[in-house]
Amino acid sequence: MSKESIIIFDTTLRDGEQSPGASMNTQEKIQIASQLEKLGVDVIEAGFAAASPGDFDAINKIAQKIKNSTVCSLARALDRDIKSAGEAIAPAPKKRIHTFIATSPIHMEYKLKMKPNEVIAQAVRAVEYAKSFVDDVEFSLEDAGRSDMEFMKEIIDATVSAGAKTINIPDTVGILLPDEVGSRIAELKAFIGDRAIISVHNHNDLGLAVANSLSAINNGARQIECTINGLGERAGNAALEEIVMALKIRQDIFNSVETKINTKEIYPTSRLIASITGIEPQPNKAIVGKNAFAHESGIHQDGVLKNKRTYEIFSPEDIGLDLNNTLVLGKHSGRAAFKDKLEQLGFTLSEDKLNEAFKRFKELADKKKDIYDDDLRALVTSQMTNIQKSWELVALQLMDSTGGVPSAAITIKKSNDSVITDAGIGDGTIDAIFKTIDRITGYQGLLKDYKVKSVSQGKDALANVTVQVQFNDDEPAVIGHGLSVDTMFASAKAYLGALNSYISMEGMLKRRNEGEECNV
Ligand code: KIV
Ligand code: ZN
């Protein structure tokens, strides 16, 4: 029996980016989109083109790069949003506009201040206008979870007649239970038939987003909107990795459907998103959490040693995780071994990028005896995400702060190759470093968050520092990453990384249609 395909619509770059503190720069978004393509997602929602020039630019660049997945932009049911979406995705071989309007009584009355018949007219107009840019148009009924069934049927009928090919039924506030989702989707499926694909977009406010998505599949939904690591507005969206693995592991139940996801890319994708956003999945997170394969109790360990299947329903390799985090390379490893190892980890680099990575690897091997998979992953990811280098750290010297005033002397190279050295003091060592960087570069950053994490084991472990810095009151904070065996050096690099990221998007971060709120 041939199986029906479940369309995996990934919205990590749009709804996921709405997670507090998850904003990403254009290079990072391109990197993520390429990894999502490799993972095998059908649709990449690359952003919300009308939200800001930065969002538009990122979607447009993704549209130029991605060949196998459909590239999609969100748009409110407004001409200017739809035009912007249509223009941003134009270069993509496969493209979609996703337009939406709220349909629940509370949203229509208080947010939109519109009558139901006006909402239907605007939705139809939006779909028709979107069709003038692309054939593939998706229409979403925002807050469908609290919308009236009969009204939903009316607006669905009108928008499908206007040309919408996918109808998305979001539980925007994450209020529904699996049985409710199931019966609503079954009723809508009976109503729509084969005129359009039914999609769901479940938020996780009650921790039910994945269960609700699976229930929707059982009742006729054929597109699932989801994010890597369950990122997203508030409590997040349904986690892609959980849905895909549930469908795969429980083929006894879901025997008539399948996805195109290459599950071996799940773990590398999860790590990439975590390292770019600085948002680590909780340790006990299903599938990709640090403890997902950790067996603590003696009885469990004994069972797993005898037969893994006693306590493991799938193996780490199924999601592309090598639990041994094998000790891979050392100072004397050659370029060929290095290249080979990167390929095993899923990184295929151009000659130039490989040479740069190999140079960084050799520098690291001088300071760190053993280099593990996670070190290499962090090394390559940080190289890929810190592409824009307006300012580069050359040297950092700290004065002993014990009993004295914490101070830092820093040398930084500008992209025009001029080198500047200056020194400054601060309330603590980190403060001294960041203030000195501000003095040299002329930017004033406000530190919003600072995290340090060791990449692998050992006293000489690499420190991975993530900072969130705001450089302008009117603009969102940006993220920077720094990697070094020295935590202070990593901190300085992270701060400069945030500044470089900010500079690469300067002027494009300005929010959202002259102050209008475009987050959804
Ligand atoms: O949660 C929601 O309703 C959305 C829509 C725009 C699909 O994100
Ligand atoms: Zn959403």
Short mmCIF file of C-alpha atoms and ligand atoms in Angstrom, two decimals:
data_model
loop_
_atom_site.label_atom_id
_atom_site.label_comp_id
_atom_site.label_asym_id
_atom_site.label_seq_id
_atom_site.Cartn_x
_atom_site.Cartn_y
_atom_site.Cartn_z
CA MET A 1 0.00 0.00 0.00
CA SER A 2 1.47 3.35 -0.94
CA LYS A 3 1.60 5.79 1.92
CA GLU A 4 0.31 9.34 1.99
CA SER A 5 2.89 12.05 2.59
CA ILE A 6 2.66 14.29 5.61
CA ILE A 7 3.95 17.70 4.55
CA ILE A 8 6.41 19.00 7.10
CA PHE A 9 6.16 22.79 7.23
CA ASP A 10 8.96 24.16 9.35
CA THR A 11 8.44 27.56 10.93
CA THR A 12 11.60 27.76 13.04
CA LEU A 13 12.71 30.84 11.11
CA ARG A 14 9.37 32.61 11.61
CA ASP A 15 7.36 31.45 14.64
CA GLY A 16 10.56 30.01 16.17
CA GLU A 17 12.27 33.36 15.81
CA GLN A 18 9.42 34.83 17.86
CA SER A 19 10.81 32.99 20.91
CA PRO A 20 12.08 35.71 23.22
CA GLY A 21 15.76 36.25 22.47
CA ALA A 22 15.89 34.04 19.39
CA SER A 23 16.48 36.71 16.75
CA MET A 24 19.00 35.63 14.14
CA ASN A 25 21.00 37.48 11.52
CA THR A 26 20.70 36.85 7.79
CA GLN A 27 23.75 34.58 7.56
CA GLU A 28 22.49 32.46 10.42
CA LYS A 29 19.06 32.17 8.82
CA ILE A 30 20.60 31.05 5.53
CA GLN A 31 22.66 28.49 7.39
CA ILE A 32 19.56 27.16 9.16
CA ALA A 33 17.52 27.08 5.94
CA SER A 34 20.24 25.01 4.24
CA GLN A 35 20.23 22.57 7.14
CA LEU A 36 16.41 22.35 7.05
CA GLU A 37 16.64 21.52 3.36
CA LYS A 38 19.15 18.78 4.17
CA LEU A 39 16.81 17.51 6.89
CA GLY A 40 14.20 17.12 4.17
CA VAL A 41 11.48 19.55 5.25
CA ASP A 42 8.89 20.20 2.56
CA VAL A 43 8.22 23.86 3.33
CA ILE A 44 10.51 26.38 5.02
CA GLU A 45 8.64 29.38 6.40
CA ALA A 46 11.60 31.72 6.11
CA GLY A 47 10.07 34.71 7.85
CA PHE A 48 7.57 37.51 7.65
CA ALA A 49 8.77 39.70 4.78
CA ALA A 50 6.80 42.82 5.68
CA ALA A 51 8.01 42.80 9.27
CA SER A 52 11.28 44.61 8.57
CA PRO A 53 13.83 45.13 5.78
CA GLY A 54 16.04 42.60 7.58
CA ASP A 55 13.32 39.93 7.43
CA PHE A 56 12.73 40.70 3.75
CA ASP A 57 16.43 40.44 2.95
CA ALA A 58 16.84 37.12 4.77
CA ILE A 59 13.82 35.56 3.03
CA ASN A 60 15.04 36.82 -0.33
CA LYS A 61 18.51 35.36 0.17
CA ILE A 62 17.03 32.05 1.33
CA ALA A 63 14.81 32.05 -1.77
CA GLN A 64 17.95 32.39 -3.91
CA LYS A 65 19.69 29.53 -2.14
CA ILE A 66 17.12 26.82 -1.45
CA LYS A 67 16.27 24.52 -4.33
CA ASN A 68 14.48 21.45 -2.97
CA SER A 69 12.16 22.80 -0.27
CA THR A 70 9.35 25.29 -0.88
CA VAL A 71 10.26 28.73 0.49
CA CYS A 72 7.38 30.52 2.16
CA SER A 73 6.77 33.97 3.63
CA LEU A 74 4.04 34.88 6.06
CA ALA A 75 1.81 37.87 5.26
CA ARG A 76 -1.16 39.40 7.02
CA ALA A 77 -4.23 39.64 4.80
CA LEU A 78 -3.06 43.05 3.63
CA ASP A 79 -1.90 44.07 0.15
CA ARG A 80 1.38 45.55 1.35
CA ASP A 81 2.30 42.41 3.31
CA ILE A 82 1.40 40.14 0.40
CA LYS A 83 3.37 42.23 -2.09
CA SER A 84 6.39 42.17 0.16
CA ALA A 85 6.06 38.38 0.63
CA GLY A 86 5.65 37.83 -3.13
CA GLU A 87 8.74 39.89 -3.93
CA ALA A 88 10.88 38.32 -1.21
CA ILE A 89 10.24 34.73 -2.30
CA ALA A 90 10.32 35.47 -6.05
CA PRO A 91 13.74 33.83 -6.76
CA ALA A 92 12.78 30.46 -5.22
CA PRO A 93 12.05 27.58 -7.62
CA LYS A 94 9.26 26.46 -5.26
CA LYS A 95 7.48 29.26 -3.43
CA ARG A 96 4.43 29.87 -1.26
CA ILE A 97 2.64 32.84 0.31
CA HIS A 98 1.05 32.11 3.67
CA THR A 99 -1.60 34.70 4.46
CA PHE A 100 -3.77 34.84 7.56
CA ILE A 101 -6.49 36.68 9.41
CA ALA A 102 -8.03 36.01 12.80
CA THR A 103 -11.40 34.26 12.91
CA SER A 104 -12.24 33.91 16.60
CA PRO A 105 -14.92 36.22 18.08
CA ILE A 106 -12.45 37.68 20.58
CA HIS A 107 -9.82 38.47 17.94
CA MET A 108 -12.33 39.85 15.43
CA GLU A 109 -14.00 42.10 18.00
CA TYR A 110 -11.01 43.38 19.99
CA LYS A 111 -7.99 43.03 17.76
CA LEU A 112 -9.33 43.52 14.27
CA LYS A 113 -12.47 45.47 15.19
CA MET A 114 -14.12 43.89 12.17
CA LYS A 115 -17.41 42.16 11.49
CA PRO A 116 -17.28 38.48 10.40
CA ASN A 117 -18.44 39.32 6.85
CA GLU A 118 -15.67 41.94 6.56
CA VAL A 119 -13.13 39.34 7.69
CA ILE A 120 -14.29 36.94 4.99
CA ALA A 121 -14.08 39.66 2.32
CA GLN A 122 -10.55 40.61 3.39
CA ALA A 123 -9.44 36.97 3.44
CA VAL A 124 -10.76 36.36 -0.07
CA ARG A 125 -9.13 39.53 -1.36
CA ALA A 126 -5.83 38.45 0.26
CA VAL A 127 -5.88 34.99 -1.32
CA GLU A 128 -6.76 36.43 -4.74
CA TYR A 129 -3.99 39.00 -4.52
CA ALA A 130 -1.48 36.37 -3.31
CA LYS A 131 -2.43 34.23 -6.33
CA SER A 132 -1.18 37.04 -8.58
CA PHE A 133 2.33 36.30 -7.24
CA VAL A 134 2.31 32.52 -6.75
CA ASP A 135 0.12 29.54 -7.40
CA ASP A 136 0.81 27.99 -4.00
CA VAL A 137 -1.19 30.01 -1.45
CA GLU A 138 -1.89 28.94 2.12
CA PHE A 139 -4.61 30.58 4.18
CA SER A 140 -4.62 30.46 8.00
CA LEU A 141 -7.54 31.09 10.31
CA GLU A 142 -5.70 32.64 13.23
CA ASP A 143 -7.05 31.47 16.60
CA ALA A 144 -9.04 28.74 14.87
CA GLY A 145 -8.94 26.85 18.18
CA ARG A 146 -11.44 29.36 19.58
CA SER A 147 -13.35 30.01 16.35
CA ASP A 148 -16.90 28.99 15.60
CA MET A 149 -17.14 25.89 13.38
CA GLU A 150 -19.84 27.24 11.08
CA PHE A 151 -17.98 30.52 10.55
CA MET A 152 -14.78 28.59 9.83
CA LYS A 153 -16.56 26.57 7.16
CA GLU A 154 -17.84 29.76 5.56
CA ILE A 155 -14.43 31.42 5.37
CA ILE A 156 -12.73 28.18 4.29
CA ASP A 157 -15.25 27.71 1.50
CA ALA A 158 -14.67 31.28 0.28
CA THR A 159 -10.86 31.16 0.44
CA VAL A 160 -10.60 27.73 -1.19
CA SER A 161 -12.83 29.02 -4.00
CA ALA A 162 -10.46 32.00 -4.26
CA GLY A 163 -7.58 29.59 -4.83
CA ALA A 164 -6.05 28.67 -1.44
CA LYS A 165 -4.46 25.23 -1.75
CA THR A 166 -3.72 24.72 1.94
CA ILE A 167 -6.02 25.65 4.80
CA ASN A 168 -4.24 25.97 8.12
CA ILE A 169 -6.16 25.54 11.37
CA PRO A 170 -3.94 27.02 14.09
CA ASP A 171 -4.51 26.55 17.78
CA THR A 172 -2.85 29.93 18.27
CA VAL A 173 -3.24 30.01 22.05
CA GLY A 174 -2.62 26.30 22.65
CA ILE A 175 -5.91 25.69 24.42
CA LEU A 176 -7.27 22.55 22.74
CA LEU A 177 -7.00 18.93 23.88
CA PRO A 178 -6.13 16.09 21.47
CA ASP A 179 -9.69 14.76 21.21
CA GLU A 180 -11.05 18.20 20.42
CA VAL A 181 -8.45 18.78 17.73
CA GLY A 182 -9.25 15.35 16.30
CA SER A 183 -12.98 15.91 16.08
CA ARG A 184 -12.64 19.44 14.67
CA ILE A 185 -10.21 18.29 11.98
CA ALA A 186 -12.42 15.29 11.11
CA GLU A 187 -15.40 17.62 10.66
CA LEU A 188 -13.39 20.06 8.52
CA LYS A 189 -11.93 17.23 6.46
CA ALA A 190 -15.45 15.98 5.71
CA PHE A 191 -16.37 19.54 4.71
CA ILE A 192 -13.30 20.35 2.57
CA GLY A 193 -12.72 16.91 1.06
CA ASP A 194 -9.92 17.03 -1.49
CA ARG A 195 -10.39 20.68 -2.39
CA ALA A 196 -7.45 21.74 -0.19
CA ILE A 197 -4.86 20.25 2.14
CA ILE A 198 -5.66 20.62 5.82
CA SER A 199 -2.79 21.85 7.95
CA VAL A 200 -2.45 22.34 11.70
CA HIS A 201 -0.27 24.72 13.68
CA ASN A 202 -0.41 23.90 17.37
CA HIS A 203 1.05 26.00 20.16
CA ASN A 204 2.28 24.34 23.30
CA ASP A 205 0.72 26.37 26.11
CA LEU A 206 -0.68 23.23 27.76
CA GLY A 207 2.19 21.01 26.63
CA LEU A 208 -0.09 19.33 24.09
CA ALA A 209 1.14 20.68 20.76
CA VAL A 210 2.67 17.40 19.57
CA ALA A 211 -0.22 15.24 20.83
CA ASN A 212 -2.66 17.62 19.13
CA SER A 213 -0.73 17.45 15.86
CA LEU A 214 -0.73 13.64 15.91
CA SER A 215 -4.44 13.61 16.62
CA ALA A 216 -4.94 15.95 13.64
CA ILE A 217 -3.01 13.54 11.39
CA ASN A 218 -5.20 10.68 12.54
CA ASN A 219 -8.20 12.70 11.45
CA GLY A 220 -7.13 13.87 8.02
CA ALA A 221 -4.59 16.71 8.42
CA ARG A 222 -1.81 16.29 5.86
CA GLN A 223 0.42 19.24 6.72
CA ILE A 224 2.00 19.86 10.11
CA GLU A 225 3.50 23.19 11.06
CA CYS A 226 6.27 22.77 13.58
CA THR A 227 9.67 23.99 14.73
CA ILE A 228 13.01 22.49 15.66
CA ASN A 229 13.38 22.06 19.43
CA GLY A 230 9.76 23.27 19.75
CA LEU A 231 10.86 26.91 19.58
CA GLY A 232 8.16 29.52 19.12
CA GLU A 233 5.99 32.21 20.60
CA ARG A 234 5.44 31.79 24.40
CA ALA A 235 5.58 28.03 25.23
CA GLY A 236 6.54 27.33 21.62
CA ASN A 237 5.19 25.26 18.76
CA ALA A 238 4.90 21.53 18.17
CA ALA A 239 8.43 20.09 18.00
CA LEU A 240 9.29 18.73 14.55
CA GLU A 241 11.59 16.04 15.92
CA GLU A 242 8.90 14.67 18.27
CA ILE A 243 6.23 14.48 15.58
CA VAL A 244 8.52 12.88 13.02
CA MET A 245 9.88 10.29 15.43
CA ALA A 246 6.39 9.47 16.75
CA LEU A 247 5.22 8.84 13.18
CA LYS A 248 8.26 6.70 12.49
CA ILE A 249 8.31 4.69 15.70
CA ARG A 250 4.54 4.13 15.83
CA GLN A 251 4.07 2.90 12.26
CA ASP A 252 1.68 0.34 13.77
CA ILE A 253 -0.73 3.26 14.28
CA PHE A 254 0.38 5.67 11.55
CA ASN A 255 0.84 2.97 8.93
CA SER A 256 -0.78 4.93 6.12
CA VAL A 257 1.44 8.01 6.33
CA GLU A 258 5.09 8.94 6.09
CA THR A 259 7.33 12.02 6.02
CA LYS A 260 10.34 12.79 3.85
CA ILE A 261 12.47 13.73 6.84
CA ASN A 262 15.94 12.22 7.01
CA THR A 263 15.88 11.48 10.75
CA LYS A 264 19.69 11.22 10.87
CA GLU A 265 19.77 14.99 10.38
CA ILE A 266 17.56 15.65 13.41
CA TYR A 267 20.32 15.90 15.99
CA PRO A 268 22.69 18.03 13.85
CA THR A 269 19.78 20.37 13.08
CA SER A 270 18.81 20.64 16.73
CA ARG A 271 22.41 21.45 17.71
CA LEU A 272 22.71 24.07 14.98
CA ILE A 273 19.54 25.85 16.13
CA ALA A 274 20.57 25.66 19.79
CA SER A 275 24.00 27.07 19.11
CA ILE A 276 22.73 29.87 16.89
CA THR A 277 19.86 30.95 19.14
CA GLY A 278 21.65 30.22 22.41
CA ILE A 279 18.45 28.44 23.53
CA GLU A 280 19.32 24.94 24.71
CA PRO A 281 16.56 22.33 24.79
CA GLN A 282 15.74 21.33 28.37
CA PRO A 283 17.89 18.29 29.39
CA ASN A 284 14.86 15.99 29.58
CA LYS A 285 13.44 17.20 26.25
CA ALA A 286 12.16 14.28 24.17
CA ILE A 287 14.42 13.13 21.28
CA VAL A 288 17.13 15.83 21.43
CA GLY A 289 17.55 16.63 25.15
CA LYS A 290 20.92 15.90 26.75
CA ASN A 291 19.36 13.13 28.86
CA ALA A 292 17.21 11.58 26.14
CA PHE A 293 19.46 8.49 26.09
CA ALA A 294 20.91 8.67 29.62
CA HIS A 295 20.11 5.66 31.79
CA GLU A 296 20.70 6.55 35.42
CA SER A 297 19.17 3.73 37.42
CA GLY A 298 21.15 0.52 37.85
CA ILE A 299 18.23 -1.62 36.74
CA HIS A 300 17.89 0.39 33.53
CA GLN A 301 21.63 0.34 32.86
CA ASP A 302 21.69 -3.42 33.35
CA GLY A 303 18.76 -3.86 30.96
CA VAL A 304 20.29 -1.63 28.28
CA LEU A 305 23.59 -3.48 28.48
CA LYS A 306 21.78 -6.75 27.88
CA ASN A 307 19.56 -5.40 25.13
CA LYS A 308 19.19 -1.71 24.25
CA ARG A 309 15.55 -2.16 23.36
CA THR A 310 14.69 -2.88 27.02
CA TYR A 311 14.61 0.86 27.69
CA GLU A 312 15.32 2.57 24.35
CA ILE A 313 12.54 2.80 21.79
CA PHE A 314 14.96 4.02 19.12
CA SER A 315 18.68 4.41 18.97
CA PRO A 316 20.77 7.59 19.08
CA GLU A 317 22.06 6.78 15.57
CA ASP A 318 18.48 7.02 14.27
CA ILE A 319 18.58 10.76 14.92
CA GLY A 320 22.22 11.21 13.93
CA LEU A 321 23.65 11.29 17.44
CA ASP A 322 26.96 9.61 18.20
CA LEU A 323 26.74 9.15 21.95
CA ASN A 324 30.40 8.36 22.35
CA ASN A 325 31.13 11.95 21.34
CA THR A 326 34.24 10.19 20.18
CA LEU A 327 37.66 11.46 20.85
CA VAL A 328 38.42 12.28 17.27
CA LEU A 329 41.46 14.22 16.41
CA GLY A 330 44.58 15.68 17.89
CA LYS A 331 47.43 18.00 17.09
CA HIS A 332 48.93 15.62 14.54
CA SER A 333 45.79 14.84 12.58
CA GLY A 334 46.02 15.77 8.93
CA ARG A 335 43.75 17.73 6.68
CA ALA A 336 42.28 14.63 5.02
CA ALA A 337 41.28 13.10 8.37
CA PHE A 338 39.84 16.43 9.40
CA LYS A 339 37.79 16.75 6.21
CA ASP A 340 36.60 13.17 6.54
CA LYS A 341 35.48 13.72 10.13
CA LEU A 342 33.59 16.89 9.22
CA GLU A 343 31.79 15.02 6.47
CA GLN A 344 30.79 12.31 8.94
CA LEU A 345 29.37 15.07 11.15
CA GLY A 346 27.35 16.36 8.23
CA PHE A 347 29.45 19.40 7.23
CA THR A 348 30.47 19.72 3.60
CA LEU A 349 32.63 22.81 3.27
CA SER A 350 34.01 24.59 0.23
CA GLU A 351 37.84 24.51 -0.15
CA ASP A 352 38.19 28.01 1.34
CA LYS A 353 35.96 27.29 4.29
CA LEU A 354 37.68 23.97 4.87
CA ASN A 355 41.09 25.67 4.91
CA GLU A 356 39.86 28.25 7.41
CA ALA A 357 38.31 25.55 9.59
CA PHE A 358 41.50 23.48 9.46
CA LYS A 359 43.55 26.51 10.52
CA ARG A 360 41.21 27.08 13.46
CA PHE A 361 41.36 23.39 14.31
CA LYS A 362 45.20 23.50 14.41
CA GLU A 363 45.12 26.59 16.63
CA LEU A 364 42.71 24.79 18.93
CA ALA A 365 44.80 21.61 18.94
CA ASP A 366 47.75 23.65 20.22
CA LYS A 367 45.75 24.61 23.29
CA LYS A 368 43.55 21.56 23.79
CA LYS A 369 44.91 18.03 23.87
CA ASP A 370 41.85 16.03 22.86
CA ILE A 371 39.31 17.25 20.36
CA TYR A 372 35.84 15.71 20.38
CA ASP A 373 32.93 15.68 17.93
CA ASP A 374 31.19 18.43 19.88
CA ASP A 375 34.32 20.62 19.69
CA LEU A 376 34.39 20.25 15.92
CA ARG A 377 30.68 20.93 15.63
CA ALA A 378 31.07 24.11 17.70
CA LEU A 379 34.15 25.18 15.76
CA VAL A 380 32.49 24.86 12.36
CA THR A 381 29.16 26.29 13.49
CA SER A 382 30.83 29.36 14.98
CA GLN A 383 32.83 29.84 11.77
CA MET A 384 29.62 29.64 9.74
CA THR A 385 27.66 32.04 11.91
CA ASN A 386 30.39 34.64 12.49
CA ILE A 387 30.76 35.37 8.81
CA GLN A 388 30.48 39.13 9.00
CA LYS A 389 33.68 40.39 10.57
CA SER A 390 33.61 44.18 10.76
CA TRP A 391 35.66 43.93 13.96
CA GLU A 392 37.95 41.08 14.94
CA LEU A 393 39.58 40.37 18.28
CA VAL A 394 43.38 40.22 18.10
CA ALA A 395 44.53 40.30 21.72
CA LEU A 396 43.12 40.58 25.20
CA GLN A 397 45.06 41.26 28.37
CA LEU A 398 43.43 41.39 31.76
CA MET A 399 44.82 43.02 34.89
CA ASP A 400 44.41 41.05 38.08
CA SER A 401 41.26 42.35 39.67
CA THR A 402 41.93 40.97 43.15
CA GLY A 403 41.72 44.00 45.37
CA GLY A 404 42.24 46.36 42.46
CA VAL A 405 40.15 47.83 39.68
CA PRO A 406 39.22 45.26 37.01
CA SER A 407 40.71 46.41 33.73
CA ALA A 408 41.23 45.11 30.22
CA ALA A 409 43.62 46.02 27.40
CA ILE A 410 42.24 44.98 24.03
CA THR A 411 43.50 44.99 20.46
CA ILE A 412 40.93 44.82 17.69
CA LYS A 413 41.33 44.73 13.92
CA LYS A 414 38.88 46.60 11.72
CA SER A 415 37.71 45.20 8.39
CA ASN A 416 39.96 47.75 6.64
CA ASP A 417 42.91 46.10 8.45
CA SER A 418 43.58 49.02 10.79
CA VAL A 419 44.44 47.84 14.29
CA ILE A 420 43.32 49.67 17.42
CA THR A 421 44.45 49.08 21.00
CA ASP A 422 42.86 50.63 24.06
CA ALA A 423 42.31 49.84 27.73
CA GLY A 424 39.41 50.41 30.09
CA ILE A 425 38.06 49.60 33.51
CA GLY A 426 34.77 48.14 34.68
CA ASP A 427 32.78 46.88 37.65
CA GLY A 428 34.06 43.37 36.96
CA THR A 429 36.30 41.71 34.40
CA ILE A 430 33.51 41.08 31.88
CA ASP A 431 32.26 44.63 32.31
CA ALA A 432 35.79 45.95 31.71
CA ILE A 433 36.10 43.87 28.51
CA PHE A 434 32.75 44.95 27.10
CA LYS A 435 33.25 48.63 28.01
CA THR A 436 36.68 48.64 26.37
CA ILE A 437 35.20 47.15 23.20
CA ASP A 438 32.55 49.91 23.28
CA ARG A 439 35.31 52.55 23.58
CA ILE A 440 37.23 51.14 20.64
CA THR A 441 34.30 50.58 18.31
CA GLY A 442 32.19 53.61 19.27
CA TYR A 443 29.07 51.46 19.79
CA GLN A 444 27.27 51.30 23.15
CA GLY A 445 25.93 47.84 23.92
CA LEU A 446 23.50 46.92 26.67
CA LEU A 447 24.11 43.36 27.84
CA LYS A 448 20.77 41.53 28.09
CA ASP A 449 21.99 37.99 28.64
CA TYR A 450 25.27 36.16 29.16
CA LYS A 451 25.70 32.38 29.11
CA VAL A 452 28.78 30.22 29.27
CA LYS A 453 28.77 26.50 28.53
CA SER A 454 31.55 23.99 28.14
CA VAL A 455 31.47 22.28 24.74
CA SER A 456 32.97 18.94 25.78
CA GLN A 457 34.62 17.31 28.77
CA GLY A 458 38.01 18.02 30.38
CA LYS A 459 39.54 20.91 32.32
CA ASP A 460 40.76 22.36 29.03
CA ALA A 461 37.23 22.28 27.58
CA LEU A 462 36.25 24.88 25.02
CA ALA A 463 34.05 27.61 26.49
CA ASN A 464 31.09 28.55 24.36
CA VAL A 465 29.85 31.98 25.40
CA THR A 466 26.55 33.37 24.13
CA VAL A 467 25.59 36.98 24.72
CA GLN A 468 22.53 38.97 23.86
CA VAL A 469 23.24 42.64 23.37
CA GLN A 470 21.05 45.59 22.48
CA PHE A 471 22.82 48.37 20.61
CA ASN A 472 19.83 50.63 20.08
CA ASP A 473 16.76 51.18 22.30
CA ASP A 474 14.39 50.94 19.32
CA GLU A 475 15.77 47.67 18.02
CA PRO A 476 15.77 44.09 19.24
CA ALA A 477 18.84 42.59 20.92
CA VAL A 478 21.21 40.56 18.76
CA ILE A 479 23.05 37.38 19.64
CA GLY A 480 26.80 36.78 19.57
CA HIS A 481 28.83 33.62 20.09
CA GLY A 482 32.43 33.18 21.14
CA LEU A 483 34.46 30.02 21.31
CA SER A 484 37.80 29.65 23.06
CA VAL A 485 39.55 27.57 25.69
CA ASP A 486 39.75 30.85 27.60
CA THR A 487 36.36 32.01 28.91
CA MET A 488 37.29 35.70 28.95
CA PHE A 489 38.58 35.54 25.38
CA ALA A 490 35.39 33.70 24.37
CA SER A 491 33.36 36.45 26.08
CA ALA A 492 35.15 39.20 24.15
CA LYS A 493 34.64 37.29 20.90
CA ALA A 494 30.95 36.78 21.67
CA TYR A 495 30.45 40.49 22.34
CA LEU A 496 32.21 41.39 19.09
CA GLY A 497 30.16 38.68 17.33
CA ALA A 498 26.97 40.41 18.51
CA LEU A 499 28.33 43.75 17.32
CA ASN A 500 29.28 42.30 13.92
CA SER A 501 25.84 40.77 13.62
CA TYR A 502 24.28 44.12 14.50
CA ILE A 503 26.42 45.96 11.95
CA SER A 504 25.45 43.46 9.25
CA MET A 505 21.78 44.28 9.88
CA GLU A 506 22.09 47.93 10.87
CA GLY A 507 19.20 49.94 9.54
CA MET A 508 17.36 46.73 8.65
CA LEU A 509 16.40 45.85 12.20
CA LYS A 510 14.12 48.88 12.48
CA ARG A 511 10.95 47.28 13.61
CA ARG A 512 7.97 46.52 11.84
CA ASN A 513 6.21 48.95 9.52
CA GLU A 514 6.94 52.23 11.30
CA GLY A 515 6.25 50.92 14.75
CA GLU A 516 3.27 48.78 13.85
CA GLU A 517 3.38 45.45 15.68
CA CYS A 518 3.99 42.70 13.18
CA ASN A 519 4.75 39.79 15.45
CA VAL A 520 2.01 37.19 15.27
O1 KIV B 1 -0.10 30.88 15.88
C1 KIV B 1 -0.61 31.31 14.84
O2 KIV B 1 -1.83 31.42 14.69
C2 KIV B 1 0.29 31.68 13.76
C3 KIV B 1 -0.36 31.94 12.44
C4 KIV B 1 0.18 33.14 11.79
C5 KIV B 1 -0.26 30.72 11.59
O3 KIV B 1 1.49 31.69 13.94
ZN ZN B 2 2.01 30.45 15.71
#
